[in-house]
Amino acid sequence: MKPAAAPQGRHRVPAPPGGHALRIDPDERARQSVPTAQSQLPVVEETSAGGLVVSMIDGVAHAAVIARRNRAGRLEWCLPKGHLEGDETPEEAAVREIAEETGITGAVRTRLGVIDYWFSGDGRRVHKAVHHFLLEAVSGDLTVEDDPDGEAEDVAWIALEDLGARLSYPNERRLASDVLATFGPHGPFVPSADPRPR
């Protein structure tokens, strides 16, 4: 049996022995150095804020989450959040966005962290930083009627221990898991005698 002939116009690159780097032929190297259309898109920096607004319901901590459509039209459950407006701080934007998208006014209790990611759309690459906070619900009723963008289609109180199964985004599930691991299912706030929003 004859060995297979190398393709015409290309160098045959044998498989490297274990533990050694693969040598790339010159034609392949040239193809890799050509800039892609995505790398030529203008880059835009965006900052948003939101987070977990928590209420004690029957002695169990619940967080308000919203449902919105992704770019493909699929309904996804996520934490309420949105862009900073004017000279807002991330904390102020989180309180405003959560109130607009859920109907619940919250008081910031602590910073949870920043989720940083990239995406492309509308002819640009976007580098987005989303500041997340833990808020205690202080007033309001669940509603999406005050969302000026109309992005939130539904809102619900979900027990902290059930958030992992409901939230669509892995980074948000990790934040919720960290809050649950830190505070447990009964949440971060000591229940008071006054009723919490429902």
mmCIF file of C-alpha atoms in Angstrom:
data_model
loop_
_atom_site.group_PDB
_atom_site.id
_atom_site.type_symbol
_atom_site.label_atom_id
_atom_site.label_comp_id
_atom_site.label_asym_id
_atom_site.label_seq_id
_atom_site.Cartn_x
_atom_site.Cartn_y
_atom_site.Cartn_z
ATOM 1 C CA MET A 1 0.000 0.000 0.000
ATOM 2 C CA LYS A 2 1.357 3.423 -0.975
ATOM 3 C CA PRO A 3 1.442 6.298 1.527
ATOM 4 C CA ALA A 4 -1.063 9.048 0.815
ATOM 5 C CA ALA A 5 0.340 11.901 -1.234
ATOM 6 C CA ALA A 6 0.592 15.338 0.353
ATOM 7 C CA PRO A 7 -1.934 17.840 -0.984
ATOM 8 C CA GLN A 8 -0.559 19.909 -3.899
ATOM 9 C CA GLY A 9 0.598 23.442 -3.041
ATOM 10 C CA ARG A 10 0.695 22.754 0.713
ATOM 11 C CA HIS A 11 3.377 21.437 2.985
ATOM 12 C CA ARG A 12 2.509 18.239 4.750
ATOM 13 C CA VAL A 13 2.876 18.853 8.489
ATOM 14 C CA PRO A 14 3.302 15.663 10.489
ATOM 15 C CA ALA A 15 1.600 15.333 13.840
ATOM 16 C CA PRO A 16 3.939 16.518 16.584
ATOM 17 C CA PRO A 17 5.250 14.034 19.123
ATOM 18 C CA GLY A 18 3.573 14.237 22.539
ATOM 19 C CA GLY A 19 4.422 17.375 24.493
ATOM 20 C CA HIS A 20 5.767 19.349 21.508
ATOM 21 C CA ALA A 21 4.243 22.352 19.765
ATOM 22 C CA LEU A 22 2.676 21.957 16.350
ATOM 23 C CA ARG A 23 4.505 23.734 13.519
ATOM 24 C CA ILE A 24 2.133 25.688 11.296
ATOM 25 C CA ASP A 25 2.882 25.882 7.590
ATOM 26 C CA PRO A 26 3.431 29.361 6.063
ATOM 27 C CA ASP A 27 0.083 29.376 4.209
ATOM 28 C CA GLU A 28 -1.769 28.647 7.458
ATOM 29 C CA ARG A 29 0.188 31.334 9.341
ATOM 30 C CA ALA A 30 -0.764 33.918 6.669
ATOM 31 C CA ARG A 31 -4.451 32.974 6.972
ATOM 32 C CA GLN A 32 -4.284 33.385 10.763
ATOM 33 C CA SER A 33 -2.775 36.876 10.560
ATOM 34 C CA VAL A 34 -5.534 38.294 8.337
ATOM 35 C CA PRO A 35 -7.762 40.506 10.521
ATOM 36 C CA THR A 36 -11.320 39.288 10.838
ATOM 37 C CA ALA A 37 -14.310 41.518 10.191
ATOM 38 C CA GLN A 38 -15.141 41.361 13.923
ATOM 39 C CA SER A 39 -11.730 42.738 14.945
ATOM 40 C CA GLN A 40 -12.249 45.684 12.571
ATOM 41 C CA LEU A 41 -15.510 46.765 14.218
ATOM 42 C CA PRO A 42 -15.409 49.889 16.377
ATOM 43 C CA VAL A 43 -15.236 49.158 20.105
ATOM 44 C CA VAL A 44 -17.752 50.742 22.482
ATOM 45 C CA GLU A 45 -17.472 50.739 26.289
ATOM 46 C CA GLU A 46 -20.764 50.353 28.212
ATOM 47 C CA THR A 47 -21.476 50.367 31.939
ATOM 48 C CA SER A 48 -24.644 49.009 33.543
ATOM 49 C CA ALA A 49 -25.802 48.281 37.076
ATOM 50 C CA GLY A 50 -28.404 46.123 38.794
ATOM 51 C CA GLY A 51 -28.468 43.115 41.032
ATOM 52 C CA LEU A 52 -30.359 41.033 43.535
ATOM 53 C CA VAL A 53 -33.185 42.825 45.313
ATOM 54 C CA VAL A 54 -34.179 40.502 48.155
ATOM 55 C CA SER A 55 -37.366 40.257 50.190
ATOM 56 C CA MET A 56 -38.290 37.878 52.990
ATOM 57 C CA ILE A 57 -41.472 35.984 52.093
ATOM 58 C CA ASP A 58 -42.771 33.556 54.720
ATOM 59 C CA GLY A 59 -39.308 33.500 56.327
ATOM 60 C CA VAL A 60 -37.518 32.617 53.080
ATOM 61 C CA ALA A 61 -35.363 35.025 51.068
ATOM 62 C CA HIS A 62 -36.644 35.691 47.540
ATOM 63 C CA ALA A 63 -35.101 37.780 44.749
ATOM 64 C CA ALA A 64 -37.023 39.658 42.065
ATOM 65 C CA VAL A 65 -36.025 38.489 38.579
ATOM 66 C CA ILE A 66 -37.281 39.579 35.181
ATOM 67 C CA ALA A 67 -37.964 37.845 31.882
ATOM 68 C CA ARG A 68 -36.861 39.549 28.660
ATOM 69 C CA ARG A 69 -36.265 38.486 25.061
ATOM 70 C CA ASN A 70 -32.727 37.940 23.829
ATOM 71 C CA ARG A 71 -31.593 38.984 20.331
ATOM 72 C CA ALA A 72 -32.891 35.680 18.939
ATOM 73 C CA GLY A 73 -36.338 36.263 20.465
ATOM 74 C CA ARG A 74 -36.047 33.626 23.210
ATOM 75 C CA LEU A 75 -37.427 34.505 26.661
ATOM 76 C CA GLU A 76 -34.661 34.544 29.289
ATOM 77 C CA TRP A 77 -34.855 35.109 33.046
ATOM 78 C CA CYS A 78 -32.222 37.454 34.421
ATOM 79 C CA LEU A 79 -31.386 39.934 37.143
ATOM 80 C CA PRO A 80 -32.770 43.445 36.618
ATOM 81 C CA LYS A 81 -30.137 45.888 35.338
ATOM 82 C CA GLY A 82 -29.536 48.725 32.905
ATOM 83 C CA HIS A 83 -27.314 51.566 31.743
ATOM 84 C CA LEU A 84 -26.147 54.404 33.942
ATOM 85 C CA GLU A 85 -27.818 57.712 33.057
ATOM 86 C CA GLY A 86 -26.134 61.108 33.284
ATOM 87 C CA ASP A 87 -23.920 61.410 36.365
ATOM 88 C CA GLU A 88 -25.441 58.415 38.180
ATOM 89 C CA THR A 89 -23.227 56.211 40.299
ATOM 90 C CA PRO A 90 -23.546 52.457 39.747
ATOM 91 C CA GLU A 91 -25.420 52.223 43.086
ATOM 92 C CA GLU A 92 -27.952 54.883 42.012
ATOM 93 C CA ALA A 93 -28.430 53.237 38.624
ATOM 94 C CA ALA A 94 -28.990 49.834 40.265
ATOM 95 C CA VAL A 95 -31.733 51.232 42.527
ATOM 96 C CA ARG A 96 -33.415 53.057 39.599
ATOM 97 C CA GLU A 97 -33.189 50.165 37.118
ATOM 98 C CA ILE A 98 -34.477 47.612 39.623
ATOM 99 C CA ALA A 99 -37.433 49.875 40.478
ATOM 100 C CA GLU A 100 -38.226 50.467 36.786
ATOM 101 C CA GLU A 101 -37.994 46.815 35.773
ATOM 102 C CA THR A 102 -39.551 45.151 38.839
ATOM 103 C CA GLY A 103 -41.659 47.793 40.627
ATOM 104 C CA ILE A 104 -39.598 47.217 43.794
ATOM 105 C CA THR A 105 -37.627 49.970 45.513
ATOM 106 C CA GLY A 106 -34.513 48.621 47.162
ATOM 107 C CA ALA A 107 -31.766 49.883 49.443
ATOM 108 C CA VAL A 108 -28.206 48.898 48.519
ATOM 109 C CA ARG A 109 -26.634 46.778 51.264
ATOM 110 C CA THR A 110 -23.408 45.590 49.609
ATOM 111 C CA ARG A 111 -21.548 45.295 46.323
ATOM 112 C CA LEU A 112 -21.585 41.786 44.820
ATOM 113 C CA GLY A 113 -19.120 42.310 41.993
ATOM 114 C CA VAL A 114 -18.745 43.253 38.353
ATOM 115 C CA ILE A 115 -19.535 40.984 35.414
ATOM 116 C CA ASP A 116 -17.378 41.963 32.455
ATOM 117 C CA TYR A 117 -17.986 40.608 28.933
ATOM 118 C CA TRP A 118 -17.813 41.321 25.185
ATOM 119 C CA PHE A 119 -20.431 40.969 22.464
ATOM 120 C CA SER A 120 -20.956 42.152 18.882
ATOM 121 C CA GLY A 121 -24.046 43.708 17.386
ATOM 122 C CA ASP A 122 -25.264 46.672 15.366
ATOM 123 C CA GLY A 123 -21.905 46.926 13.586
ATOM 124 C CA ARG A 124 -19.798 47.282 16.726
ATOM 125 C CA ARG A 125 -17.998 45.313 19.438
ATOM 126 C CA VAL A 126 -19.224 46.146 22.921
ATOM 127 C CA HIS A 127 -17.165 45.781 26.083
ATOM 128 C CA LYS A 128 -19.718 45.792 28.890
ATOM 129 C CA ALA A 129 -19.173 46.020 32.641
ATOM 130 C CA VAL A 130 -22.237 45.315 34.802
ATOM 131 C CA HIS A 131 -21.999 46.314 38.478
ATOM 132 C CA HIS A 132 -24.118 44.042 40.698
ATOM 133 C CA PHE A 133 -25.359 44.885 44.176
ATOM 134 C CA LEU A 134 -27.343 43.180 46.911
ATOM 135 C CA LEU A 135 -30.386 45.286 47.782
ATOM 136 C CA GLU A 136 -33.021 44.924 50.468
ATOM 137 C CA ALA A 137 -36.576 45.429 49.189
ATOM 138 C CA VAL A 138 -38.179 48.339 51.060
ATOM 139 C CA SER A 139 -41.395 49.075 49.129
ATOM 140 C CA GLY A 140 -43.394 48.422 45.982
ATOM 141 C CA ASP A 141 -45.287 45.694 44.186
ATOM 142 C CA LEU A 142 -44.031 43.488 41.365
ATOM 143 C CA THR A 143 -44.821 45.015 37.978
ATOM 144 C CA VAL A 144 -43.139 45.567 34.623
ATOM 145 C CA GLU A 145 -45.489 48.437 33.729
ATOM 146 C CA ASP A 146 -42.935 51.129 34.670
ATOM 147 C CA ASP A 147 -40.117 49.773 32.476
ATOM 148 C CA PRO A 148 -39.495 52.677 30.055
ATOM 149 C CA ASP A 149 -37.712 50.406 27.544
ATOM 150 C CA GLY A 150 -40.469 47.793 27.625
ATOM 151 C CA GLU A 151 -37.792 45.072 27.747
ATOM 152 C CA ALA A 152 -39.071 43.314 30.874
ATOM 153 C CA GLU A 153 -42.000 41.074 29.927
ATOM 154 C CA ASP A 154 -42.524 39.396 33.289
ATOM 155 C CA VAL A 155 -41.269 39.638 36.867
ATOM 156 C CA ALA A 156 -41.371 37.135 39.723
ATOM 157 C CA TRP A 157 -40.123 36.545 43.256
ATOM 158 C CA ILE A 158 -37.901 33.448 43.184
ATOM 159 C CA ALA A 159 -36.486 31.810 46.325
ATOM 160 C CA LEU A 160 -32.698 32.297 46.534
ATOM 161 C CA GLU A 161 -32.203 28.526 46.553
ATOM 162 C CA ASP A 162 -34.156 28.239 43.255
ATOM 163 C CA LEU A 163 -32.392 31.040 41.356
ATOM 164 C CA GLY A 164 -29.789 28.710 39.841
ATOM 165 C CA ALA A 165 -32.521 26.823 38.010
ATOM 166 C CA ARG A 166 -34.299 29.989 36.827
ATOM 167 C CA LEU A 167 -31.537 32.391 35.742
ATOM 168 C CA SER A 168 -30.393 32.055 32.125
ATOM 169 C CA TYR A 169 -26.870 33.482 32.375
ATOM 170 C CA PRO A 170 -24.054 31.478 34.040
ATOM 171 C CA ASN A 171 -22.399 34.573 35.554
ATOM 172 C CA GLU A 172 -25.669 35.622 37.200
ATOM 173 C CA ARG A 173 -26.229 32.062 38.467
ATOM 174 C CA ARG A 174 -22.746 32.220 40.033
ATOM 175 C CA LEU A 175 -23.566 35.535 41.782
ATOM 176 C CA ALA A 176 -26.813 34.079 43.133
ATOM 177 C CA SER A 177 -24.992 30.926 44.242
ATOM 178 C CA ASP A 178 -22.402 33.026 46.087
ATOM 179 C CA VAL A 179 -25.163 34.947 47.918
ATOM 180 C CA LEU A 180 -26.901 31.671 48.823
ATOM 181 C CA ALA A 181 -23.609 30.129 50.028
ATOM 182 C CA THR A 182 -22.830 33.204 52.125
ATOM 183 C CA PHE A 183 -26.250 33.797 53.679
ATOM 184 C CA GLY A 184 -28.228 30.564 53.259
ATOM 185 C CA PRO A 185 -31.851 30.224 52.097
ATOM 186 C CA HIS A 186 -33.120 32.551 54.832
ATOM 187 C CA GLY A 187 -31.168 35.389 53.290
ATOM 188 C CA PRO A 188 -28.964 38.247 54.318
ATOM 189 C CA PHE A 189 -31.548 40.384 56.107
ATOM 190 C CA VAL A 190 -33.107 39.879 59.518
ATOM 191 C CA PRO A 191 -36.893 39.746 59.079
ATOM 192 C CA SER A 192 -38.669 42.673 60.694
ATOM 193 C CA ALA A 193 -42.220 43.015 61.969
ATOM 194 C CA ASP A 194 -43.301 45.171 59.028
ATOM 195 C CA PRO A 195 -44.504 43.308 55.928
ATOM 196 C CA ARG A 196 -42.217 43.123 52.908
ATOM 197 C CA PRO A 197 -43.278 43.780 49.316
ATOM 198 C CA ARG A 198 -44.863 40.870 47.508
#
